[in-house]
Coordinates of C-alpha atoms in Angstrom, one line a residue:
M1 CA 68.2 -10.8 45.6
G2 CA 68.2 -7.2 47.1
T3 CA 70.1 -4.4 45.3
G4 CA 70.9 -1.0 46.9
K5 CA 68.3 -1.6 49.6
Y6 CA 70.9 -1.8 52.4
L7 CA 74.5 0.6 53.1
S8 CA 77.6 -1.0 54.7
V9 CA 78.0 -2.6 57.5
F10 CA 80.9 -0.3 58.3
S11 CA 78.5 2.8 57.6
P12 CA 78.6 5.6 60.6
A13 CA 76.0 5.6 63.3
T14 CA 75.9 8.0 66.3
A15 CA 75.4 6.7 70.1
E16 CA 71.8 7.4 70.1
Q17 CA 71.1 5.1 67.0
R18 CA 73.1 2.5 68.3
K19 CA 70.9 2.3 71.4
A20 CA 68.1 2.5 69.8
S21 CA 68.8 -0.5 67.4
F22 CA 69.7 -2.4 70.4
E23 CA 66.2 -2.2 71.7
D24 CA 65.0 -3.1 68.2
Y25 CA 67.3 -6.1 68.1
W26 CA 65.8 -7.1 71.8
E27 CA 62.1 -7.1 70.5
F28 CA 63.5 -9.3 67.2
T29 CA 65.3 -11.9 69.0
Q30 CA 62.5 -12.3 71.8
Q31 CA 60.0 -13.4 68.9
H32 CA 62.6 -15.1 66.7
G33 CA 64.3 -17.4 69.2
G34 CA 61.5 -18.2 72.0
E35 CA 61.9 -19.1 75.1
L36 CA 65.3 -19.3 76.5
F37 CA 65.9 -22.4 78.3
E38 CA 69.3 -21.7 80.1
D39 CA 70.2 -25.2 81.9
D40 CA 70.0 -26.5 78.1
R41 CA 71.6 -23.8 76.5
D42 CA 68.8 -23.9 74.2
L43 CA 66.0 -21.8 72.8
A44 CA 62.4 -23.1 72.2
K45 CA 61.9 -22.2 68.6
K46 CA 65.2 -23.3 67.5
R47 CA 64.9 -26.9 69.3
G48 CA 61.8 -27.2 67.5
R49 CA 63.6 -26.7 64.4
L50 CA 66.2 -29.2 65.2
K51 CA 63.5 -31.7 65.8
Y52 CA 61.9 -31.1 62.5
F53 CA 65.3 -31.8 61.0
Q54 CA 65.6 -34.9 63.0
D55 CA 62.1 -36.2 62.5
N56 CA 62.2 -35.9 59.0
S57 CA 65.7 -37.0 58.1
V58 CA 67.4 -37.2 54.9
T59 CA 70.4 -39.3 53.7
L60 CA 72.8 -39.9 51.2
R61 CA 71.9 -41.8 48.2
Q62 CA 75.5 -42.8 47.9
P63 CA 77.3 -43.3 51.2
L64 CA 80.8 -41.8 51.4
A65 CA 83.3 -44.0 49.9
D66 CA 85.7 -43.5 52.9
P67 CA 84.1 -42.7 55.9
D68 CA 87.2 -43.4 57.4
A69 CA 88.9 -40.2 56.1
F70 CA 86.8 -38.0 57.7
Y71 CA 87.4 -39.2 60.8
R72 CA 90.9 -39.7 60.4
N73 CA 91.2 -36.0 59.5
Y74 CA 88.1 -34.0 61.1
V75 CA 89.9 -33.1 64.3
A76 CA 93.3 -32.7 62.6
M77 CA 94.4 -33.0 59.1
R78 CA 96.4 -35.8 58.9
D79 CA 96.2 -37.0 55.2
D80 CA 97.6 -34.5 52.2
P81 CA 94.2 -32.6 51.9
K82 CA 94.7 -32.9 48.0
S83 CA 94.3 -36.7 48.7
L84 CA 90.7 -36.1 50.0
D85 CA 87.6 -36.2 47.8
R86 CA 85.7 -32.8 48.0
K87 CA 82.5 -34.3 50.1
T88 CA 85.1 -35.2 52.9
L89 CA 87.0 -32.2 52.7
M90 CA 83.9 -30.0 52.9
L91 CA 82.6 -32.1 55.9
T92 CA 85.9 -31.8 57.8
C93 CA 86.2 -28.0 57.0
I94 CA 82.5 -27.8 58.3
Y95 CA 83.2 -29.4 61.8
K96 CA 86.3 -27.4 62.1
F97 CA 84.9 -24.0 61.7
A98 CA 82.0 -25.0 63.7
R99 CA 84.3 -26.3 66.3
H100 CA 85.9 -22.8 66.8
E101 CA 82.7 -21.5 67.5
W102 CA 81.9 -24.4 70.0
V103 CA 84.8 -23.9 72.0
G104 CA 84.5 -19.7 71.7
I105 CA 80.8 -20.0 73.3
K106 CA 81.3 -22.6 75.9
S107 CA 84.1 -19.9 77.3
A108 CA 81.9 -17.2 76.9
W109 CA 78.9 -18.9 78.4
D110 CA 80.7 -19.2 81.4
A111 CA 82.1 -15.6 81.8
V112 CA 79.0 -13.5 81.0
P113 CA 76.0 -13.0 83.7
D114 CA 73.1 -15.7 83.6
M115 CA 69.6 -14.0 82.5
A116 CA 68.7 -13.7 86.4
H117 CA 71.8 -11.4 86.8
S118 CA 71.6 -9.4 83.4
Y119 CA 70.6 -6.2 84.3
S120 CA 71.3 -4.3 81.7
L121 CA 69.8 -5.0 77.9
E122 CA 73.3 -5.4 76.5
D123 CA 73.6 -8.4 79.1
K124 CA 70.6 -9.9 78.0
I125 CA 70.9 -9.9 74.3
S126 CA 74.6 -11.4 74.9
R127 CA 72.9 -14.2 76.8
V128 CA 70.3 -15.1 74.3
H129 CA 72.8 -14.9 71.4
L130 CA 75.0 -17.2 73.1
A131 CA 72.1 -19.7 73.3
E132 CA 71.7 -19.3 69.5
E133 CA 75.5 -20.1 69.1
F134 CA 75.0 -23.5 70.9
C135 CA 71.7 -23.9 68.9
H136 CA 74.3 -23.6 65.6
V137 CA 76.8 -26.3 66.7
R138 CA 73.8 -28.9 67.3
L139 CA 72.6 -28.0 63.7
F140 CA 76.2 -28.3 62.4
D141 CA 76.4 -31.7 64.3
E142 CA 73.1 -32.7 62.2
M143 CA 74.6 -31.6 58.8
L144 CA 77.2 -34.3 59.7
R145 CA 74.8 -37.0 60.7
T146 CA 72.7 -36.2 57.4
C147 CA 75.7 -37.4 55.6
G148 CA 76.0 -40.5 57.7
L149 CA 78.7 -39.2 60.2
D150 CA 77.2 -40.1 63.7
R151 CA 80.3 -41.0 65.6
V152 CA 81.7 -37.1 65.7
E153 CA 83.0 -36.0 69.1
W154 CA 83.2 -32.2 69.8
V155 CA 86.8 -31.9 71.3
P156 CA 88.6 -29.0 72.9
L157 CA 91.5 -27.3 70.8
G158 CA 94.9 -27.3 72.1
P159 CA 95.7 -26.0 75.6
I160 CA 97.0 -22.3 74.0
K161 CA 94.1 -21.9 71.6
E162 CA 91.7 -23.2 74.5
K163 CA 93.2 -20.4 77.0
I164 CA 92.9 -17.5 74.2
Y165 CA 89.3 -18.4 74.0
Q166 CA 89.0 -18.6 77.7
Q167 CA 90.1 -15.0 78.2
F168 CA 88.7 -13.6 75.1
P169 CA 85.3 -12.9 76.8
K170 CA 86.8 -11.3 79.9
L171 CA 88.3 -8.6 78.0
P172 CA 86.9 -5.0 78.6
G173 CA 84.3 -3.8 75.3
F174 CA 86.8 -1.6 74.0
L175 CA 89.1 -4.8 73.3
M176 CA 86.6 -7.3 72.6
D177 CA 84.0 -5.3 70.5
T178 CA 85.8 -5.0 67.2
P179 CA 87.4 -8.7 66.8
A180 CA 83.9 -10.1 68.3
F181 CA 82.1 -8.0 65.4
V182 CA 84.8 -9.5 62.6
T183 CA 84.4 -12.8 63.6
E184 CA 80.4 -12.7 63.1
L185 CA 81.0 -10.9 59.4
M186 CA 83.5 -13.8 59.1
G187 CA 80.9 -16.3 60.1
V188 CA 78.3 -14.7 57.4
T189 CA 81.1 -14.3 54.7
F190 CA 81.9 -18.4 55.0
Y191 CA 78.5 -19.4 55.0
S192 CA 77.8 -17.5 51.9
H193 CA 80.9 -18.9 50.1
L194 CA 79.7 -22.5 51.8
Y195 CA 76.5 -22.3 49.9
D196 CA 78.2 -22.5 46.8
V197 CA 80.3 -25.3 47.9
F198 CA 77.0 -27.4 48.5
D199 CA 76.2 -26.3 44.8
E200 CA 79.5 -27.9 43.2
V201 CA 79.9 -30.8 45.8
L202 CA 76.5 -32.2 46.2
V203 CA 75.0 -32.0 42.6
D204 CA 74.3 -35.7 42.8
E205 CA 72.6 -35.7 46.2
P206 CA 69.5 -33.2 45.5
E207 CA 68.0 -34.2 48.8
V208 CA 71.0 -34.0 51.0
H209 CA 72.1 -30.6 49.2
D210 CA 68.7 -29.3 49.8
R211 CA 68.4 -30.3 53.5
L212 CA 72.1 -28.9 54.3
K213 CA 71.1 -25.6 52.7
E214 CA 68.2 -25.6 54.6
I215 CA 69.9 -26.2 57.9
L216 CA 72.4 -23.5 57.0
D217 CA 69.8 -21.3 56.4
E218 CA 68.8 -21.5 59.9
I219 CA 72.4 -20.5 61.1
T220 CA 73.1 -18.0 58.6
I221 CA 69.9 -16.2 59.5
D222 CA 71.2 -16.0 63.3
E223 CA 74.5 -14.6 62.0
V224 CA 73.3 -11.9 59.7
A225 CA 71.2 -10.6 62.8
H226 CA 74.5 -10.9 65.1
V227 CA 76.7 -9.0 62.6
G228 CA 74.0 -6.1 63.2
Q229 CA 74.0 -7.0 66.8
R230 CA 78.0 -7.0 67.3
R231 CA 77.8 -3.4 64.9
N232 CA 75.9 -2.0 67.6
F233 CA 78.5 -1.9 70.3
I234 CA 81.2 -0.5 68.2
G235 CA 82.0 3.7 67.6
P236 CA 83.2 5.4 64.8
L237 CA 86.9 4.8 65.6
G238 CA 85.9 1.0 66.1
M239 CA 84.8 0.9 63.0
K240 CA 87.9 2.0 61.2
I241 CA 89.7 -0.8 63.4
S242 CA 87.3 -3.3 62.7
K243 CA 87.6 -2.6 58.9
A244 CA 91.4 -2.8 59.3
L245 CA 90.9 -6.1 61.0
V246 CA 89.0 -7.9 58.4
K247 CA 92.0 -9.2 55.9
P248 CA 94.5 -10.2 58.9
F249 CA 91.5 -12.1 60.9
Y250 CA 90.1 -13.7 57.9
T251 CA 93.6 -15.0 56.8
M252 CA 94.7 -16.0 60.1
F253 CA 91.8 -18.0 60.9
F254 CA 91.3 -19.7 57.2
N255 CA 94.8 -20.8 57.5
D256 CA 94.2 -22.6 60.4
I257 CA 91.9 -24.9 58.6
P258 CA 93.7 -26.1 55.5
E259 CA 90.4 -27.3 53.7
V260 CA 89.4 -23.9 53.2
A261 CA 92.7 -23.4 50.8
E262 CA 91.0 -26.2 48.8
L263 CA 87.8 -25.5 48.7
F264 CA 87.5 -21.8 49.0
D265 CA 88.8 -18.6 47.1
V266 CA 89.9 -17.0 50.7
K267 CA 90.9 -13.6 48.7
Q268 CA 87.4 -13.1 47.6
M269 CA 85.8 -13.8 51.1
I270 CA 88.0 -11.1 52.4
E271 CA 87.0 -8.7 49.2
D272 CA 83.4 -9.8 50.3
G273 CA 83.8 -9.3 54.0
L274 CA 85.2 -5.7 53.2
A275 CA 82.5 -4.5 50.9
F276 CA 79.7 -6.2 53.3
D277 CA 76.4 -4.4 52.8
F278 CA 73.4 -7.2 53.0
N279 CA 72.6 -6.7 49.7
G280 CA 73.7 -9.9 48.2
L281 CA 72.0 -11.6 50.8
P282 CA 69.1 -13.9 49.4
D283 CA 65.3 -12.5 50.3
H284 CA 64.0 -15.2 52.2
L285 CA 66.9 -14.9 54.7
I286 CA 66.7 -11.0 55.0
E287 CA 63.2 -11.5 55.5
R288 CA 63.8 -13.8 58.6
S289 CA 66.6 -11.9 60.1
W290 CA 67.3 -8.4 61.2
I291 CA 69.5 -5.3 60.3
P292 CA 70.2 -2.3 62.1
F293 CA 68.0 0.7 60.7
Y294 CA 71.2 2.6 60.2
C295 CA 72.3 0.3 57.5
K296 CA 69.1 0.8 55.5
A297 CA 69.2 2.9 52.8
S298 CA 65.3 4.1 52.8
V299 CA 66.2 5.7 56.3

């Protein structure tokens, strides 16, 4: 783990620094994801990584005791969450978190220019970013399949929430950039805490424990880079607003997923979001991800 190498993600950055950082991020992402397959909303290297997991699958030593409990509760919680075993809670929680991401990126994909009509660097970055997010949903699906859940359907949210997600990408940047940054930060926070849940819940399933961490690494590496990328859009006033949004956004989002209160310490996740500075991330993730140079203490 690194200590003191990086500064707070809320650290100030000039417009010139942020412009240079966008260019640096674009260079990173071209190497990181490989060729964009726009019709498939996919990236070459991400596709290859998913194929590796599929071709070298692992399974639970002891299958879920009651798969029907997952299928009954994964879209909407119908049972008392306290009545479910923690493996099932963890898996329904993963689905619900990923489902929000899936709904959001579907709407954004249709709202932003395709690569042929992306004339600014920011638009090109956004297109690849969204393709990475679609790859994440496929990886989340692979997590569930690893646990024997092969009948999962990715279904829309309710009409009001769907409408909100559809309108969000159409907002002007000064309204969209700060909440978009906070949601990326929330993703990294959630994934960091999910590693600990894997350690607790899968202690008797070492192969699946390691595989789910391996898959989550692929997602987290991208999401850490996305935090920095979304940070680039935001000036000084926006960063103050972003920090003020952390607590209400985390609270509102996680309250919508009943499993979170059973599995996680939401108060600690909020504190971690407010204090986020990249230093708590494992070195093997940092080495494969990207951080804005103005968040590096050596600069």
